């Protein structure tokens, strides 16, 4: 009730509702809570709550656009089949032929007498990862989940970029698995504006990052299945997914193709290769008409967000260690300030893996 009260009060004030609307709604919720042990958000509360949760996401640099989130209310979905169909609609709507729309699909929340719906995937689109006697293939981040999919009967193509299947579980029932239809998995082959050899590396990345393993909490209600997406910032792909040593680890390969002197750290060959990888990501997404933002523009947008929040008399909370981009952090204003890393309770949270 405390959490409901805090949420409803803030939500209704932001939506310019009256004091008596708030009193009436809280009365209603109190009754529902004592009878059912939970309460049900109106569609309006769900939509605004999901937006507030984004606005409160301390680690996100893209929060300027919180109020333009598209919210699909799929609380009626009760079978695996209905969940798969809703996920397909999300993929189609969010991808939008490349003009990516920030979107969340919200499935039914935890309920005293209904089984939880859980998505096993970390992201709806993600590449499989394999390791066999010390030999790695694909995305090492996905190794454990890929193994689970294989136990469920999935056979990957064994390439570095196999799109993993969707896995949905309801309560204690065995999880169900479904391949993503290829036309719903937008992907961008990577090439470089000046280095012709870059395209021959055969690299690509998917267009839409749709986080599907986090819990959305609104006013004390827990939505454990609520996949959401924005669009990529290029460093996520070029400076982390493709570059981290425990991910695709491509810096040495790119550096050697560039003909850099990799015998001494002081030639800054890693830094040079990293920049070209990021340029390739931006260039390829742009050319293919798939939304992406560079880290300088994203930081400018974040500054606007900070200004907007100040005007609305709200404090921006943030996690500096995540807000700074991994490339040239000190070239953004974010590096040079401090943030209060308190977590507002209407938010997106990590939760234990269902497998
Ligand atoms: N960093 C994650 C990845 O590289 C995606 C996290 C969400 N990113 C976003 N731009 N909405 O896949």
Tab-separated table of C-alpha atoms and ligand atoms in Angstrom:
chain	number	residue	atom	x	y	z
A	1	UNK	CA	0.000	0.000	0.000
A	2	UNK	CA	2.894	2.348	0.768
A	3	UNK	CA	4.375	1.775	-2.659
A	4	UNK	CA	0.987	2.087	-4.338
A	5	UNK	CA	0.331	5.358	-2.522
A	6	UNK	CA	3.670	6.862	-3.508
A	7	UNK	CA	3.234	5.814	-7.139
A	8	UNK	CA	-0.407	6.828	-7.567
A	9	UNK	CA	0.194	10.204	-5.963
A	10	UNK	CA	3.134	11.065	-8.212
A	11	UNK	CA	1.608	9.533	-11.337
A	12	UNK	CA	-1.724	11.324	-10.927
A	13	UNK	CA	-0.040	14.632	-10.159
A	14	UNK	CA	2.055	14.340	-13.313
A	15	UNK	CA	-1.104	13.545	-15.274
A	16	UNK	CA	-2.781	16.650	-13.784
A	17	UNK	CA	-5.476	14.737	-11.972
A	18	UNK	CA	-7.243	16.198	-8.938
A	19	UNK	CA	-6.623	15.540	-5.271
A	20	UNK	CA	-10.001	13.825	-5.055
A	21	UNK	CA	-9.126	11.514	-7.980
A	22	UNK	CA	-6.077	10.441	-5.981
A	23	UNK	CA	-8.067	9.886	-2.773
A	24	UNK	CA	-10.720	7.885	-4.602
A	25	UNK	CA	-8.186	5.681	-6.406
A	26	UNK	CA	-6.200	4.973	-3.226
A	27	UNK	CA	-9.420	3.964	-1.448
A	28	UNK	CA	-10.165	1.573	-4.308
A	29	UNK	CA	-6.674	0.089	-4.234
A	30	UNK	CA	-6.809	-0.395	-0.471
A	31	UNK	CA	-9.994	-2.442	-0.842
A	32	UNK	CA	-8.667	-4.488	-3.745
A	33	UNK	CA	-5.443	-5.162	-1.849
A	34	UNK	CA	-7.226	-6.455	1.235
A	35	UNK	CA	-9.525	-8.678	-0.825
A	36	UNK	CA	-7.162	-9.984	-3.496
A	37	UNK	CA	-3.677	-9.408	-2.072
A	38	UNK	CA	-2.785	-7.364	-5.164
A	39	UNK	CA	-4.254	-4.557	-7.247
A	40	UNK	CA	-4.663	-3.948	-10.946
A	41	UNK	CA	-3.241	-0.922	-12.719
A	42	UNK	CA	-5.494	0.961	-15.091
A	43	UNK	CA	-4.086	1.177	-18.619
A	44	UNK	CA	-3.237	4.823	-17.967
A	45	UNK	CA	-1.297	3.939	-14.801
A	46	UNK	CA	0.557	1.166	-16.605
A	47	UNK	CA	1.522	3.412	-19.519
A	48	UNK	CA	2.718	6.280	-17.355
A	49	UNK	CA	4.340	3.912	-14.854
A	50	UNK	CA	6.438	2.236	-17.556
A	51	UNK	CA	7.539	5.700	-18.726
A	52	UNK	CA	8.424	6.788	-15.185
A	53	UNK	CA	10.431	3.582	-14.762
A	54	UNK	CA	12.476	4.521	-17.845
A	55	UNK	CA	12.911	8.091	-16.595
A	56	UNK	CA	14.227	6.615	-13.328
A	57	UNK	CA	16.753	4.269	-14.970
A	58	UNK	CA	19.989	5.612	-13.549
A	59	UNK	CA	22.209	3.774	-15.994
A	60	UNK	CA	20.453	4.959	-19.163
A	61	UNK	CA	21.878	7.861	-21.179
A	62	UNK	CA	18.868	7.817	-23.551
A	63	UNK	CA	16.252	9.000	-21.099
A	64	UNK	CA	15.376	12.227	-22.952
A	65	UNK	CA	12.771	10.209	-24.843
A	66	UNK	CA	11.056	8.614	-21.827
A	67	UNK	CA	7.693	10.192	-22.558
A	68	UNK	CA	7.545	8.841	-26.119
A	69	UNK	CA	7.663	5.184	-25.059
A	70	UNK	CA	5.038	3.046	-26.824
A	71	UNK	CA	3.408	0.731	-24.311
A	72	UNK	CA	1.669	-2.467	-25.356
A	73	UNK	CA	-0.630	-3.775	-22.661
A	74	UNK	CA	-0.585	-7.562	-23.114
A	75	UNK	CA	-1.807	-8.471	-19.639
A	76	UNK	CA	-4.531	-10.629	-21.216
A	77	UNK	CA	-2.022	-13.015	-22.804
A	78	UNK	CA	-2.219	-16.294	-20.892
A	79	UNK	CA	-0.772	-19.004	-23.146
A	80	UNK	CA	2.730	-19.410	-24.532
A	81	UNK	CA	1.271	-19.012	-28.014
A	82	UNK	CA	-0.292	-15.665	-27.097
A	83	UNK	CA	3.016	-14.527	-25.616
A	84	UNK	CA	4.924	-15.493	-28.792
A	85	UNK	CA	2.422	-13.593	-30.914
A	86	UNK	CA	2.762	-10.502	-28.721
A	87	UNK	CA	6.573	-10.744	-29.001
A	88	UNK	CA	6.293	-10.867	-32.795
A	89	UNK	CA	4.110	-7.757	-32.755
A	90	UNK	CA	6.679	-6.022	-30.544
A	91	UNK	CA	9.542	-6.914	-32.900
A	92	UNK	CA	7.597	-5.694	-35.918
A	93	UNK	CA	6.362	-2.447	-34.345
A	94	UNK	CA	9.657	-1.530	-32.654
A	95	UNK	CA	11.824	-2.324	-35.715
A	96	UNK	CA	9.518	-0.311	-37.995
A	97	UNK	CA	11.705	-0.976	-41.032
A	98	UNK	CA	14.673	0.668	-39.292
A	99	UNK	CA	12.983	3.777	-37.860
A	100	UNK	CA	13.148	2.227	-34.395
A	101	UNK	CA	10.389	3.063	-31.917
A	102	UNK	CA	11.091	2.812	-28.167
A	103	UNK	CA	8.574	0.171	-27.116
A	104	UNK	CA	7.627	-1.990	-24.148
A	105	UNK	CA	5.280	-4.976	-24.065
A	106	UNK	CA	3.903	-5.643	-20.596
A	107	UNK	CA	2.649	-9.116	-19.720
A	108	UNK	CA	0.579	-9.896	-16.644
A	109	UNK	CA	2.213	-9.099	-13.306
A	110	UNK	CA	2.885	-11.549	-10.488
A	111	UNK	CA	-0.408	-12.508	-8.872
A	112	UNK	CA	-1.196	-14.527	-5.720
A	113	UNK	CA	-3.012	-17.223	-7.685
A	114	UNK	CA	-1.702	-17.061	-11.231
A	115	UNK	CA	1.573	-18.558	-12.445
A	116	UNK	CA	4.337	-16.124	-13.461
A	117	UNK	CA	5.130	-15.623	-17.114
A	118	UNK	CA	8.891	-15.565	-17.713
A	119	UNK	CA	11.016	-14.927	-20.802
A	120	UNK	CA	14.292	-16.837	-20.637
A	121	UNK	CA	16.034	-14.652	-23.237
A	122	UNK	CA	18.287	-11.799	-22.140
A	123	UNK	CA	17.276	-9.872	-25.280
A	124	UNK	CA	14.634	-10.924	-27.832
A	125	UNK	CA	17.288	-10.841	-30.553
A	126	UNK	CA	20.695	-12.095	-29.473
A	127	UNK	CA	23.463	-14.222	-30.972
A	128	UNK	CA	24.237	-17.717	-29.707
A	129	UNK	CA	27.551	-18.553	-28.120
A	130	UNK	CA	29.382	-21.868	-28.103
A	131	UNK	CA	32.523	-23.201	-26.500
A	132	UNK	CA	33.955	-26.610	-27.292
A	133	UNK	CA	37.319	-27.711	-25.890
A	134	UNK	CA	38.598	-24.176	-25.534
A	135	UNK	CA	37.286	-23.043	-28.953
A	136	UNK	CA	34.812	-20.133	-28.868
A	137	UNK	CA	32.208	-19.267	-31.468
A	138	UNK	CA	29.561	-16.529	-31.508
A	139	UNK	CA	28.790	-14.381	-28.477
A	140	UNK	CA	30.345	-15.728	-25.264
A	141	UNK	CA	27.723	-13.740	-23.318
A	142	UNK	CA	25.094	-16.232	-24.543
A	143	UNK	CA	26.888	-19.499	-23.769
A	144	UNK	CA	24.738	-20.605	-20.834
A	145	UNK	CA	21.414	-19.691	-22.464
A	146	UNK	CA	22.520	-21.280	-25.749
A	147	UNK	CA	23.253	-24.499	-23.872
A	148	UNK	CA	19.726	-24.414	-22.378
A	149	UNK	CA	18.250	-23.978	-25.864
A	150	UNK	CA	20.231	-26.969	-27.112
A	151	UNK	CA	18.928	-29.051	-24.221
A	152	UNK	CA	15.431	-28.035	-25.339
A	153	UNK	CA	16.231	-29.365	-28.812
A	154	UNK	CA	17.497	-26.263	-30.636
A	155	UNK	CA	20.315	-26.674	-33.124
A	156	UNK	CA	22.241	-23.528	-33.966
A	157	UNK	CA	23.837	-23.049	-37.347
A	158	UNK	CA	27.201	-22.855	-35.619
A	159	UNK	CA	28.068	-19.466	-37.135
A	160	UNK	CA	29.232	-16.438	-35.153
A	161	UNK	CA	25.818	-14.830	-35.614
A	162	UNK	CA	23.038	-17.397	-35.033
A	163	UNK	CA	19.896	-15.647	-33.794
A	164	UNK	CA	18.734	-17.484	-30.669
A	165	UNK	CA	15.149	-18.764	-30.369
A	166	UNK	CA	12.568	-17.234	-28.025
A	167	UNK	CA	11.940	-19.226	-24.845
A	168	UNK	CA	8.787	-18.650	-22.778
A	169	UNK	CA	7.822	-20.327	-19.536
A	170	UNK	CA	4.548	-20.124	-17.626
A	171	UNK	CA	4.652	-21.278	-14.011
A	172	UNK	CA	6.221	-24.721	-13.619
A	173	UNK	CA	5.291	-25.873	-17.097
A	174	UNK	CA	8.122	-26.891	-19.383
A	175	UNK	CA	9.436	-23.874	-21.312
A	176	UNK	CA	8.338	-23.476	-24.936
A	177	UNK	CA	10.715	-22.442	-27.667
A	178	UNK	CA	10.077	-20.651	-30.960
A	179	UNK	CA	12.423	-19.468	-33.725
A	180	UNK	CA	12.283	-15.714	-34.467
A	181	UNK	CA	10.906	-15.248	-37.991
A	182	UNK	CA	13.872	-13.976	-40.052
A	183	UNK	CA	11.958	-10.950	-41.385
A	184	UNK	CA	11.468	-9.795	-37.758
A	185	UNK	CA	15.184	-9.904	-36.937
A	186	UNK	CA	16.556	-6.690	-38.428
A	187	UNK	CA	20.334	-6.985	-38.921
A	188	UNK	CA	23.048	-4.716	-40.288
A	189	UNK	CA	26.124	-6.053	-42.120
A	190	UNK	CA	29.080	-3.949	-41.043
A	191	UNK	CA	31.339	-2.090	-43.483
A	192	UNK	CA	33.591	0.951	-43.216
A	193	UNK	CA	33.354	4.245	-45.164
A	194	UNK	CA	37.072	4.081	-46.137
A	195	UNK	CA	38.410	0.581	-45.487
A	196	UNK	CA	37.133	-1.696	-48.238
A	197	UNK	CA	38.501	-4.788	-46.498
A	198	UNK	CA	36.253	-4.182	-43.493
A	199	UNK	CA	33.178	-5.680	-45.165
A	200	UNK	CA	35.104	-8.901	-45.810
A	201	UNK	CA	35.395	-9.502	-42.055
A	202	UNK	CA	31.786	-10.693	-42.290
A	203	UNK	CA	30.674	-8.818	-39.188
A	204	UNK	CA	27.142	-7.740	-38.441
A	205	UNK	CA	24.911	-6.764	-35.542
A	206	UNK	CA	21.167	-6.785	-34.943
A	207	UNK	CA	19.260	-3.527	-35.100
A	208	UNK	CA	17.082	-3.462	-31.989
A	209	UNK	CA	18.258	-4.149	-28.417
A	210	UNK	CA	15.159	-5.517	-26.628
A	211	UNK	CA	15.983	-6.308	-22.999
A	212	UNK	CA	13.683	-9.132	-21.926
A	213	UNK	CA	15.044	-10.388	-18.597
A	214	UNK	CA	14.432	-7.392	-16.336
A	215	UNK	CA	11.598	-6.862	-13.902
A	216	UNK	CA	9.438	-3.755	-14.214
A	217	UNK	CA	8.179	-2.572	-10.840
A	218	UNK	CA	5.385	-0.017	-10.637
A	219	UNK	CA	3.763	0.984	-7.372
A	220	UNK	CA	4.698	-2.291	-5.694
A	221	UNK	CA	3.433	-4.460	-8.572
A	222	UNK	CA	5.987	-6.760	-10.205
A	223	UNK	CA	5.997	-7.287	-13.979
A	224	UNK	CA	8.572	-9.986	-14.529
A	225	UNK	CA	7.954	-10.231	-18.263
A	226	UNK	CA	8.115	-6.781	-19.813
A	227	UNK	CA	10.534	-6.636	-22.759
A	228	UNK	CA	11.554	-3.082	-23.735
A	229	UNK	CA	13.765	-1.389	-26.282
A	230	UNK	CA	15.271	1.862	-27.391
A	231	UNK	CA	17.808	2.135	-30.199
A	232	UNK	CA	21.544	1.514	-29.943
A	233	UNK	CA	24.301	3.951	-29.086
A	234	UNK	CA	27.211	2.917	-31.335
A	235	UNK	CA	29.664	2.278	-28.484
A	236	UNK	CA	27.486	-0.530	-27.123
A	237	UNK	CA	28.272	-2.482	-30.270
A	238	UNK	CA	31.624	-1.070	-31.424
A	239	UNK	CA	33.341	-0.569	-28.082
A	240	UNK	CA	31.807	-3.400	-26.047
A	241	UNK	CA	29.958	-6.230	-27.832
A	242	UNK	CA	32.478	-6.534	-30.650
A	243	UNK	CA	35.503	-5.306	-28.715
A	244	UNK	CA	35.503	-6.696	-25.174
A	245	UNK	CA	37.998	-9.516	-24.709
A	246	UNK	CA	35.274	-11.691	-23.259
A	247	UNK	CA	32.877	-10.887	-26.127
A	248	UNK	CA	33.788	-10.865	-29.857
A	249	UNK	CA	37.320	-9.621	-29.095
A	250	UNK	CA	37.846	-8.051	-32.526
A	251	UNK	CA	40.323	-5.281	-31.703
A	252	UNK	CA	43.466	-7.311	-32.570
A	253	UNK	CA	41.978	-8.447	-35.897
A	254	UNK	CA	40.867	-4.945	-36.915
A	255	UNK	CA	44.245	-3.513	-35.860
A	256	UNK	CA	46.172	-6.028	-37.922
A	257	UNK	CA	43.963	-5.407	-40.978
A	258	UNK	CA	44.698	-1.706	-40.508
A	259	UNK	CA	48.404	-2.545	-40.559
A	260	UNK	CA	49.048	-1.003	-37.143
A	261	UNK	CA	52.128	-1.688	-35.060
A	262	UNK	CA	50.654	-3.921	-32.359
A	263	UNK	CA	53.975	-4.771	-30.727
A	264	UNK	CA	53.854	-1.826	-28.330
A	265	UNK	CA	50.865	-0.596	-26.319
A	266	UNK	CA	52.195	2.932	-26.700
A	267	UNK	CA	51.364	3.070	-30.416
A	268	UNK	CA	47.734	3.263	-29.176
A	269	UNK	CA	46.761	0.619	-31.739
A	270	UNK	CA	43.862	-0.542	-29.580
A	271	UNK	CA	42.454	2.964	-29.442
A	272	UNK	CA	42.807	3.451	-33.201
A	273	UNK	CA	41.149	0.120	-33.998
A	274	UNK	CA	38.357	0.850	-31.521
A	275	UNK	CA	37.547	4.169	-33.193
A	276	UNK	CA	37.401	2.622	-36.673
A	277	UNK	CA	35.131	-0.151	-35.401
A	278	UNK	CA	32.783	2.473	-33.973
A	279	UNK	CA	32.894	4.443	-37.238
A	280	UNK	CA	31.959	1.277	-39.125
A	281	UNK	CA	28.971	0.655	-36.850
A	282	UNK	CA	27.658	4.227	-37.238
A	283	UNK	CA	28.261	4.256	-40.992
A	284	UNK	CA	26.534	0.913	-41.608
A	285	UNK	CA	23.451	1.603	-39.472
A	286	UNK	CA	23.079	5.084	-41.008
A	287	UNK	CA	23.426	3.772	-44.552
A	288	UNK	CA	20.862	1.033	-43.900
A	289	UNK	CA	18.398	3.476	-42.350
A	290	UNK	CA	18.490	1.819	-38.937
A	291	UNK	CA	18.261	4.229	-35.988
A	292	UNK	CA	21.433	4.663	-33.965
A	293	UNK	CA	22.996	7.472	-31.954
A	294	UNK	CA	26.663	8.367	-31.477
A	295	UNK	CA	27.892	8.977	-27.950
A	296	UNK	CA	28.442	12.728	-28.366
A	297	UNK	CA	24.880	13.283	-29.566
A	298	UNK	CA	23.537	10.981	-26.866
A	299	UNK	CA	25.348	13.021	-24.211
A	300	UNK	CA	23.860	16.245	-25.641
A	301	UNK	CA	20.420	14.646	-25.494
A	302	UNK	CA	21.074	13.612	-21.920
A	303	UNK	CA	21.939	17.214	-21.088
A	304	UNK	CA	18.542	18.257	-22.472
A	305	UNK	CA	16.929	15.584	-20.315
A	306	UNK	CA	18.669	17.033	-17.271
A	307	UNK	CA	17.344	20.494	-18.164
A	308	UNK	CA	13.806	19.203	-18.686
A	309	UNK	CA	13.842	17.442	-15.346
A	310	UNK	CA	15.071	20.561	-13.617
A	311	UNK	CA	12.180	22.535	-15.119
A	312	UNK	CA	9.774	19.857	-13.902
A	313	UNK	CA	11.322	20.159	-10.444
A	314	UNK	CA	12.523	16.561	-10.393
A	315	UNK	CA	16.005	15.409	-9.469
A	316	UNK	CA	17.867	13.385	-12.097
A	317	UNK	CA	19.345	10.322	-10.427
A	318	UNK	CA	22.153	8.562	-12.276
A	319	UNK	CA	24.926	5.985	-12.176
A	320	UNK	CA	28.015	7.829	-13.411
A	321	UNK	CA	29.939	4.616	-14.055
A	322	UNK	CA	27.315	3.615	-16.632
A	323	UNK	CA	26.322	7.022	-17.993
A	324	UNK	CA	29.800	7.877	-19.260
A	325	UNK	CA	30.418	6.351	-22.708
A	326	UNK	CA	33.292	3.851	-22.975
A	327	UNK	CA	34.857	5.885	-25.796
A	328	UNK	CA	36.235	9.380	-25.052
A	329	UNK	CA	34.207	9.753	-21.856
A	330	UNK	CA	35.890	13.008	-20.857
A	331	UNK	CA	34.754	14.565	-24.143
A	332	UNK	CA	31.183	14.554	-22.780
A	333	UNK	CA	29.831	16.805	-19.999
A	334	UNK	CA	28.672	13.712	-18.071
A	335	UNK	CA	32.254	12.835	-17.134
A	336	UNK	CA	32.672	16.142	-15.389
A	337	UNK	CA	29.744	15.984	-12.998
A	338	UNK	CA	28.470	13.886	-10.130
A	339	UNK	CA	25.187	12.037	-9.909
A	340	UNK	CA	23.015	10.864	-7.050
A	341	UNK	CA	22.713	7.114	-7.591
A	342	UNK	CA	19.607	6.562	-5.468
A	343	UNK	CA	17.150	4.160	-7.127
A	344	UNK	CA	13.523	5.254	-7.315
A	345	UNK	CA	11.302	2.245	-6.722
A	346	UNK	CA	9.309	2.540	-9.962
A	347	UNK	CA	12.045	1.152	-12.149
A	348	UNK	CA	13.549	-1.735	-14.134
A	349	UNK	CA	15.472	-4.210	-11.980
A	350	UNK	CA	17.666	-7.250	-12.456
A	351	UNK	CA	15.942	-10.427	-11.279
A	352	UNK	CA	17.130	-14.021	-10.765
A	353	UNK	CA	17.337	-16.055	-13.977
A	354	UNK	CA	14.401	-18.441	-14.414
A	355	UNK	CA	16.750	-21.239	-15.506
B	1	LIG	N1	24.224	-2.820	-24.072
B	1	LIG	C1	23.255	-3.778	-24.516
B	1	LIG	C2	23.744	-4.424	-25.811
B	1	LIG	O1	24.747	-4.043	-26.316
B	1	LIG	C3	21.894	-3.142	-24.749
B	1	LIG	C4	21.334	-2.355	-23.586
B	1	LIG	C5	20.213	-1.413	-23.989
B	1	LIG	N2	20.677	-0.435	-24.939
B	1	LIG	C6	19.925	0.502	-25.488
B	1	LIG	N3	20.485	1.322	-26.361
B	1	LIG	N4	18.639	0.623	-25.230
B	1	LIG	O2	23.123	-5.274	-26.377
